[in-house]
Amino acid sequence: MTTLELYTKGAKVWIPHPERIWEAAELQEDYSPSKKTLQVLTENNEQKSLQVKAEKELPFLRNPQILIGENDLTSLSYLHEPAVLYNLQVRFCQHKDIYTYCGIVLVAINPYDDLPIYDIDTIQTYRGQAMGDLDPHIFAVAEEAYTQLEREQRDQSIIVSGESGAGKTVSAKYAMRYFATVGGNATETQVEKKVLASSPIMEAIGNAKTTRNDNSSRFGKFIELQFNKQFNISGASMRTYLLEKSRVVFQAPGERNYHIFYQLCAAKDQLPHLKLDDSTKFHYLNQGRSPTVDGVNDLQTYEETTTALALLGFNESERNDMFKILAAILHLGNLKFKEMMIRQENEQDQEGCGIQQGDKSLSVIGELLDIDVEELEQWLCIKKMVSMREVFLIPMSLQQAMVSRDALAKHIYAILFNWIVLIINKALESEVPKYKFIGVLDIYGFETFEINSFEQFCINYANEKLQQQFNMHVFKLEQEEYIKEEIEWKMIDYLDNQPCIDLIETKLGILDLLDEECRMPKGTDGSWTEKLYAKCMQYSHFTKARFGTSAFVINHFADKVQYESSGFLEKNRDTVIEEQINVIKASKNDLVRRLFAPEMKQSTSLTKLKVISAKPAPKTKKTNKKTVGSQFRDSLNMLMNTLNATTPHYVRCIKPNDTKTAFEYNPKRAVEQLRACGVLETIRISSAGFPSRWTYPDFFSRYRVLCKFVDISRNSMQITCQRILTQYIKNSDMYQFGKTKIFFRAGQVAYLEKLRADKLKKCCIVMQSTVRAFIWRKKYIRIKKAIHNLQRYSRGYLARRLANDLRRNKAAIIIQRYTRGWVKRTQYKKKQQLLLGIQRFARGFLARKRYMKLKYNAKALIIQRFVRGWLARKRANKRKRQIILCQATIRRFLARRRYKKLRIEARSIEHVKKLNVGLENKIFMLQQKIEDLNKTKTELTGAQNDISDLKNKLITFKAMELEIKNMKTLLVKKNDTIDHLEEKVKIEQSEKMDLVHDQEKYQKEIEDERNHWMEETSKLRKELDNINEIVKMNEEGAEEHLKARLEQEKIILLKQQDNDTMAYQRLLEEYHQLESHCDNLEKLVSENNRQNYHHVRNVSDVSSIIVGEESHSDIQDDHGYGSVRSTSSSNHAKLENIDWKEGHTDSIPSSSSSSENTKMDISPSKTDVALVLKLQHKLAEVEREKSRLQKRLDDIETSPRAEQAENNARDSIKINELELSNSNLKSQLMELRGSIEDGTGNKQLSEQLVTMQSELDRKMEEIIQLKSVLASQTDSMKSLVSSKTRTGTYINEDGELALAYETQKAINKQLELELQDEKVKYKAHEKEYKLEIDKLREDNERQQRILSANLKTTPQSQTEAFMSHEITRLTTENLNLTDANDNLGESVRKLKKHVKLLTKKLKDNGIDIDESIVETGQMQKHARSMPCIKKKDREYLGMFAYKEGEEAIIAKSLVIDLKPRTAVTLLPGLPAYIMFMCIRHTDHINDDDKVRALLSAFTNSVKKVLKKRNDDFETITLWLSNTLRLLHNMKQYSGDKAFQTKNTQKQNDQRLRNFDLSEYRQLLSDIAVWIYLALIQHLQEKIQPLVVPAILEHEEIQGLSGGKPGFRKRTSSIAKELESPKSTTKPTTALLQELTSQHKILSFYGVDPEVISQVFRQLFYFLCASSLNNLLLRKELCHWSKGFQIRHNLSHLEMWTREKQLTEIPVQEALQPIIQAAHLLQARKKDEDVDSVCEMCSALTPLQICKILNLYTPVDEFEQRVPVTFIRKVQAKLNEREGSHEPQALLMDIKYTHPVRFPFNPSIICLESIDIPDVLKLNMLEKI
């Protein structure tokens, strides 16, 4: 039956409709190819005639009614556009179903209503269900992604697309909620809550109300949910794209700004400091005239936002600063500009604008941002233009000012937005390594408006890229895969939008031309449009606009869009006035500075380059900055690369209508979106395709459980898969077999998964039924036993509660009494201090006031004196001028009269005749005389010039004389002042000595009081001892108090113990090394002396000699190990005998009959301990006093008084010399004057000129030296010189003498300050002494309170004894460790000395040190260091008896002859149990010689075996386990209650009765540490060859890391292993196998789990140190792909630790340095990543980080080297770390060893049940 035969009368068809797109109709006649028309009847009973010219123009057939409403569009019989539209309409409007499948795409229609389909129950319903089993849902897509993540272990992505208002954000939010629910883990940190908490924050700052959507996302985001290997959420990250910044300053009608602004306005009452008002009062919020959103309470959403901010790590300060910035943006929009004339100097007035005076918004902005308001006001109205030589300040017009203000607001908001995203990403980060991730992309859909600008262009460009990715995934790759696998498939053409993408992003494309035009200085939107017309018309997707020349049209995949080029360049540049940014950078607000810090650094560096450059720089800051289009293109390409590396899942959101009406369907709007998102193409391909596919190995591995064993074909896996499918899927059309894969139609894989799950479920049910029965039986027995215990303890609890109430009431009364007294005393002291302070300050104020009054009077007198002198001189000069004027007038009158008379005489004839007589002779005479006079004139002229020069010099000498006189007077005054100050200093010194004497007197009084307090304390202690004998029972309150005090003591002691453990272990290791070396030397000496000396020292003698050297005890007491019988030989009492509550030592009596004897025995020790504590206290005080005196001595030595005295002496010498030279100058001047008057001064003057010049130069040098000496006495010279003092101006114009005077004044002030400092120091000392006194008083009061409380409390029970013993035990361990450390250091020193002596003897005897060594002296060496044993008096049963002298035989059979393979078949720790049971026998018979010999033989044998078999790992493990077991047994059966908490009653009865082996426990602990270190060293040597190949060189995917062409690779161990036919194991596998083998051996031999964890912690540190050191020294390993491989290799170790349950944090943190190094190789290395890189590498030192960055070498041309600027910024950031300035090491210390602890691990094995196996050959032991 063909398709044409279906077109008969009555057939249901779809016909086009102008409004509803498609309309249902019915054929009224049969179709015939000969007919060109076809009659149809519509649903409205309208007859229509369709023109049908060909078969392809036939109307679409309708689906049967039964198929209408299917949840998968691909299941429809007829797949076409009207069928899809109608099916969606039916499901949405009728069924109220908003989700529909379309193959692999989920179509989601926005209901504009809240639906109850997203609760937790819905999530649990979809959990574990395959896609298609239940109704379509966003949870189904999320489950599919999560299931594929688990099943395929491949990264996933969910791409949510659609128009604005289609519900993209909500869909993405629900998907993340699903992942947070199913991927959450209660044991992990609450990452899921943080992921969900990020949604309200991002909605607040990035969503806004639009005409199409009330909560429209105005930015794109890609959220990456990171999962660990258990597929639990371990972290998250977010990337954002193209925030709509223009919305901050402008909103269209009916729209709002971002939600956060309205939330802040709603919470204005809670934030009064922001000075906000209603949202309608702000310009940036009232433009849309739609301030509210229906159904949304802005105040409530504000609370949600603040809660989310707090959850994501925003502290209160950051939130407050963030709100300040947002409020400042709102106030910035309210600035009012007005036009005004700007006046400029030397230029014409220009038109400009300014901010209105009194604008409150400006001051509020300055207050909120903490910036300079005046500078902001200036640069908001003025812009700066920089030319080659000048800088111009140009006033902006009103429009320009508003534009610059809006640009600044947008820039601030964008930076704040990016910072919030960064903080959110940091909060979502996790230390758990990321294994896989699921990305959720919520990005804007295709947009087209009446006017489309740059934002719509970027949005549509992103949708083009996403559509191409969708096409490649759904269409192109689908067909290519089928062709590649050679399965039956019909080729289908698809729409490829690559040409449109090439138009936008190719070279000389739209973006390229846009960036080029932005770089042009005079580029405009019009010129850019012309370039587009010239360059892009060759593309078919580009056309000109019909009207105008400022627009262009792009034919996108969805529709043609016309873009207006106006504003493209400005938005692409995204420029902000630099001066405005600099004003904000100068803010004092911490957050504002951080937001603009990177730009500040960049601008600074650029300015430096401008200064250094010799020619103008070709580029500016603006050209270096990437444009918005380039940034968006790069981020989009990065996004596409991420999506292409994942398995995508598509959600297409549809907006049903534009009116936001609930469940209203507009077919016209829907079909536009369906055509745009490619849903119809998906339907067409999915109906004929095979969406699911498996490779044959993966399919067989997954569904092996469905196959029977007989159906497996060993030769062909394809045949096996065929058998599985033919058995379960009968329809062969449901699958196809390709060359390498099996292809399934939709739903088949889910069916197979269901079959597999059902089969596994059946198996699990059988196992569960058996296990649950066992568990419930065990639980019933436990509950029954618990009920009995509850009854017993409840009755006891009621009784104790009654007693506790009575005790608490009594205690409350006592506390009230003391508290009230303390309050009153405190109030009195405070009032007293206040009154004294007020008096002191008032008296000081009055004294200063009187002093200032006297000072003012003195200065006034000086001013009067100078003023009066100036007035007198003025009057005298005036009178002198008047007299001279009179004289001149008279002389002028007389001269005129004489002139007239001579004139009359000259006119007379007689006079002329007289004159002419002898005129000729006179003329000749006159000529001769003229010649003589000319000669004389030339001589006199030269002499006159010389005289004028001498006069000038004379004037100079006079000025110098005057200056020297003034200097002399000043120096006299200064000397007087210095004498006065010296007298004051002497007075202060005398006062200081008095204070010192007072201090010593005060110390003596303190000592007397302290002695008095000690006597009273001892008396009280005696009284308390008598009272404690009556005490029998303690109450529960005291027990709780003791427990709390016990925990505090534990913490303090453990911290102290940690600090000493490292040094102790190192000393112990060095001790063992020196000990072994000393043994070797002793053996050589004994071998050398054996020929000459025949006496061999016995054990007892050696012990006595060695102990005599090491201690001051008597040799007579050192004949053996002491017991109870020899307690007096101990130097001090044991810490277990110290009662810390009472402050004295006491022993716990073992029985009532021996209490008196015990007291008699320990009384001397009590006195000794008290004396020791007293001496220690005294020693501490002496040391403190010594430090104080030393400090005071240093202060005195460093004081400037000695230097000042020396300088004063030198100055006095210089002054005397100057006075002498001055007198000489005076005499010479007098002689010069006399010679000039006599007329013979020329010769004398010329003679003295040379001598005077040389003398003058010498004196000038001396004067300069004197001035420099005076000026160098103070640091504040310049400031004093700059001030114009009266003295300096009067004496010298240059101010040099004034400088000396002011300097001397400063010295005097400095001396006064030093005196004040001395007073302050003495006051500080006095205050310190007072604090010590108060502390002693508080200690005394505390002791008295404790004594009074103990006197009044009821008797203590055994619980108090247990608590006391716990405190004493911890204190004992700590102090014993300290004492052992000191003793060990002393013994090491003596051993070194002894080694030197022995070495010298060997050299003197001529023996080589390296010869064979005998074992003589082995027993003597170890016996010398054995501690003492103290006995107790009690018997017990269950032990092994042996005869005296058999210790060596027991040790040989039990230790030396025991093989590890034999021991592993026995009970773990059996040798330790046997040895301890022998110790119990010696305790039973009270024989300390036997126990000493037994333990000496055991320890010596263990050391001998380990030294002999130090290369046998099993031997070392065996004796580490047995040594620890023996140590635990000694503690468990010691009788200390701290070790008896988990013992049975029988085990408590079997405790040691006579011996106290606490010192032997320390000895065994030292041996265990030694064995542990040997074990670690052996393991490190064993795994060292495997570290580098397994961690650094191994490549799971060969060739992934690659290398640059022509680069010769370093030969690795992997290549050798691959070439060798014997080595087929991967290095990582070999390393894991080795670690597994070591772990098994440690477990088999019974090593404690805590010790095993410490072993592998140390091993992992060794792995990390070795690999990191190797990495730091190998450049070829430092690249991205190698970092990826290293991280992958390390993940095997992390998984191994989890498998072995080594989950302690120290074990996991041991690998952090190498893990962070791998992360550093993979991290992005750009300037904006500096902070993240520094935070990521917290375990690496700054030196290591910089080293790796410098070694980083790209392996291909697509990568770039790390910029030098980035490394410098990283260094600067790392310098801010604590301790960054300390010396650093590049390589890690491989030999570093973590301190080891051996936690107490009691045994549950009963000693009486232990038997000796025959294999041990211990027949001499008899079980008792």
CSV table of C-alpha atoms in Angstrom, one decimal, residues 543-728:
chain,number,residue,atom,x,y,z
A,543,THR,CA,22.8,41.1,2.8
A,544,LYS,CA,22.2,44.8,3.0
A,545,ALA,CA,19.2,46.3,4.6
A,546,ARG,CA,16.4,47.5,2.4
A,547,PHE,CA,16.4,51.0,3.8
A,548,GLY,CA,19.3,53.0,5.1
A,549,THR,CA,23.0,52.4,5.2
A,550,SER,CA,23.5,51.7,8.9
A,551,ALA,CA,22.0,48.2,9.0
A,552,PHE,CA,22.8,44.8,7.7
A,553,VAL,CA,21.0,41.4,7.6
A,554,ILE,CA,22.3,38.0,8.6
A,555,ASN,CA,20.5,34.8,7.6
A,556,HIS,CA,20.7,32.8,10.8
A,557,PHE,CA,19.6,29.1,11.1
A,558,ALA,CA,16.3,30.2,12.6
A,559,ASP,CA,15.5,33.4,10.8
A,560,LYS,CA,16.8,36.5,9.1
A,561,VAL,CA,17.8,39.2,11.6
A,562,GLN,CA,18.5,42.9,10.7
A,563,TYR,CA,21.1,44.5,13.0
A,564,GLU,CA,21.5,48.3,13.5
A,565,SER,CA,25.2,49.1,13.5
A,566,SER,CA,24.7,52.1,15.8
A,567,GLY,CA,26.5,51.4,19.1
A,568,PHE,CA,28.4,48.3,18.0
A,569,LEU,CA,31.9,49.9,18.3
A,570,GLU,CA,31.2,51.5,21.7
A,571,LYS,CA,29.8,48.3,23.1
A,572,ASN,CA,32.6,46.2,21.7
A,573,ARG,CA,35.2,48.5,23.1
A,574,ASP,CA,33.4,48.7,26.5
A,575,THR,CA,35.5,51.8,27.4
A,576,VAL,CA,35.4,53.6,30.7
A,577,ILE,CA,37.2,56.9,31.5
A,578,GLU,CA,40.4,55.9,33.1
A,579,GLU,CA,40.5,58.8,35.6
A,580,GLN,CA,37.1,57.7,37.0
A,581,ILE,CA,38.5,54.2,37.6
A,582,ASN,CA,41.6,55.6,39.3
A,583,VAL,CA,39.4,57.5,41.7
A,584,ILE,CA,37.6,54.3,42.6
A,585,LYS,CA,40.9,52.5,42.9
A,586,ALA,CA,42.0,54.9,45.5
A,587,SER,CA,39.1,53.9,47.7
A,588,LYS,CA,39.8,52.9,51.3
A,589,ASN,CA,37.1,50.2,51.1
A,590,ASP,CA,38.8,46.8,51.1
A,591,LEU,CA,36.4,45.2,48.7
A,592,VAL,CA,36.6,48.0,46.2
A,593,ARG,CA,40.4,47.9,46.2
A,594,ARG,CA,40.3,44.1,45.6
A,595,LEU,CA,37.8,44.5,42.8
A,596,PHE,CA,40.0,46.9,40.9
A,597,ALA,CA,43.4,45.5,42.0
A,598,PRO,CA,44.3,43.7,38.8
A,599,GLU,CA,43.6,46.7,36.6
A,600,MET,CA,45.6,48.8,39.0
A,601,LYS,CA,48.6,46.6,38.6
A,602,GLN,CA,48.3,46.5,34.9
A,603,SER,CA,48.1,50.3,34.5
A,604,THR,CA,51.1,50.7,36.8
A,605,SER,CA,53.2,48.5,34.7
A,606,LEU,CA,52.1,50.2,31.5
A,607,THR,CA,53.0,53.6,32.9
A,608,LYS,CA,56.5,52.4,33.7
A,609,LEU,CA,56.9,51.2,30.1
A,610,LYS,CA,55.9,54.6,28.8
A,611,VAL,CA,58.5,56.3,30.9
A,612,ILE,CA,61.3,54.0,30.0
A,613,SER,CA,60.6,53.9,26.3
A,614,ALA,CA,62.7,56.3,24.1
A,615,LYS,CA,60.0,56.7,21.5
A,616,PRO,CA,56.3,56.7,21.7
A,617,ALA,CA,54.8,53.3,22.4
A,618,PRO,CA,52.8,52.0,19.5
A,619,LYS,CA,50.1,50.5,21.7
A,620,THR,CA,48.1,51.9,24.5
A,621,LYS,CA,46.2,50.2,27.3
A,622,LYS,CA,43.0,50.3,25.2
A,623,THR,CA,44.6,48.4,22.3
A,624,ASN,CA,46.0,45.8,24.6
A,625,LYS,CA,42.7,45.1,26.1
A,626,LYS,CA,40.6,42.5,24.4
A,627,THR,CA,37.3,43.6,23.0
A,628,VAL,CA,34.0,42.2,24.2
A,629,GLY,CA,33.5,40.4,20.9
A,630,SER,CA,36.9,38.7,21.1
A,631,GLN,CA,36.4,37.7,24.7
A,632,PHE,CA,33.0,36.3,24.0
A,633,ARG,CA,34.4,34.4,21.0
A,634,ASP,CA,37.2,32.9,23.0
A,635,SER,CA,34.9,31.9,25.9
A,636,LEU,CA,32.4,30.5,23.5
A,637,ASN,CA,35.1,28.4,21.8
A,638,MET,CA,36.2,27.1,25.1
A,639,LEU,CA,32.6,26.2,26.0
A,640,MET,CA,32.2,24.3,22.7
A,641,ASN,CA,35.4,22.4,23.4
A,642,THR,CA,34.1,21.4,26.8
A,643,LEU,CA,30.7,20.4,25.3
A,644,ASN,CA,32.4,18.4,22.5
A,645,ALA,CA,34.3,16.4,25.1
A,646,THR,CA,31.2,15.3,26.9
A,647,THR,CA,28.1,13.3,26.2
A,648,PRO,CA,25.4,15.9,25.6
A,649,HIS,CA,21.8,15.8,26.6
A,650,TYR,CA,19.4,18.4,25.1
A,651,VAL,CA,16.5,20.2,26.7
A,652,ARG,CA,14.6,22.5,24.4
A,653,CYS,CA,12.4,25.0,26.2
A,654,ILE,CA,9.4,26.4,24.4
A,655,LYS,CA,7.6,29.6,25.3
A,656,PRO,CA,3.9,28.9,24.6
A,657,ASN,CA,2.7,32.5,24.6
A,658,ASP,CA,3.8,36.1,25.1
A,659,THR,CA,1.2,37.1,27.6
A,660,LYS,CA,2.5,34.8,30.4
A,661,THR,CA,-0.8,33.1,30.7
A,662,ALA,CA,-0.9,29.7,32.4
A,663,PHE,CA,-1.3,26.7,30.0
A,664,GLU,CA,-2.1,28.9,26.9
A,665,TYR,CA,-0.7,27.5,23.7
A,666,ASN,CA,0.1,29.8,20.7
A,667,PRO,CA,0.9,27.6,17.7
A,668,LYS,CA,2.5,30.4,15.8
A,669,ARG,CA,5.0,31.1,18.6
A,670,ALA,CA,5.6,27.4,19.1
A,671,VAL,CA,6.4,26.6,15.5
A,672,GLU,CA,8.9,29.4,15.3
A,673,GLN,CA,10.8,27.9,18.2
A,674,LEU,CA,10.5,24.3,17.0
A,675,ARG,CA,11.9,25.3,13.7
A,676,ALA,CA,14.7,27.2,15.3
A,677,CYS,CA,15.8,24.5,17.7
A,678,GLY,CA,15.9,21.6,15.2
A,679,VAL,CA,13.3,19.4,16.9
A,680,LEU,CA,11.6,18.4,13.6
A,681,GLU,CA,14.9,17.2,12.2
A,682,THR,CA,15.5,15.2,15.3
A,683,ILE,CA,12.1,13.5,14.9
A,684,ARG,CA,12.8,12.6,11.3
A,685,ILE,CA,16.2,11.1,12.0
A,686,SER,CA,15.3,9.4,15.3
A,687,SER,CA,12.4,7.5,13.7
A,688,ALA,CA,14.8,5.6,11.4
A,689,GLY,CA,17.9,5.6,13.6
A,690,PHE,CA,19.5,3.7,16.4
A,691,PRO,CA,20.3,6.1,19.2
A,692,SER,CA,22.0,3.6,21.5
A,693,ARG,CA,25.2,1.8,20.6
A,694,TRP,CA,27.8,-0.4,22.4
A,695,THR,CA,31.1,-1.8,21.5
A,696,TYR,CA,31.3,-5.6,21.6
A,697,PRO,CA,33.7,-5.8,24.6
A,698,ASP,CA,31.7,-3.2,26.5
A,699,PHE,CA,28.4,-5.0,25.7
A,700,PHE,CA,29.8,-8.3,26.8
A,701,SER,CA,31.3,-6.9,29.9
A,702,ARG,CA,28.1,-5.2,30.9
A,703,TYR,CA,25.6,-8.0,30.0
A,704,ARG,CA,27.7,-11.0,30.8
A,705,VAL,CA,25.2,-11.9,33.5
A,706,LEU,CA,22.5,-12.4,30.9
A,707,CYS,CA,24.6,-15.0,29.0
A,708,LYS,CA,25.0,-18.7,29.9
A,709,PHE,CA,28.4,-20.2,30.0
A,710,VAL,CA,27.7,-22.5,27.1
A,711,ASP,CA,26.7,-19.6,24.9
A,712,ILE,CA,30.1,-17.9,25.2
A,713,SER,CA,32.3,-18.2,22.1
A,714,ARG,CA,36.0,-17.9,22.9
A,715,ASN,CA,36.9,-17.1,19.3
A,716,SER,CA,34.4,-14.4,18.5
A,717,MET,CA,32.8,-11.9,20.9
A,718,GLN,CA,30.4,-10.8,18.2
A,719,ILE,CA,28.9,-14.3,18.0
A,720,THR,CA,28.5,-14.2,21.8
A,721,CYS,CA,26.7,-10.9,21.7
A,722,GLN,CA,24.4,-12.1,18.9
A,723,ARG,CA,23.4,-15.1,21.1
A,724,ILE,CA,22.5,-12.8,24.0
A,725,LEU,CA,20.4,-10.5,21.8
A,726,THR,CA,18.6,-13.3,20.0
A,727,GLN,CA,17.7,-14.8,23.3
A,728,TYR,CA,16.2,-11.7,24.9
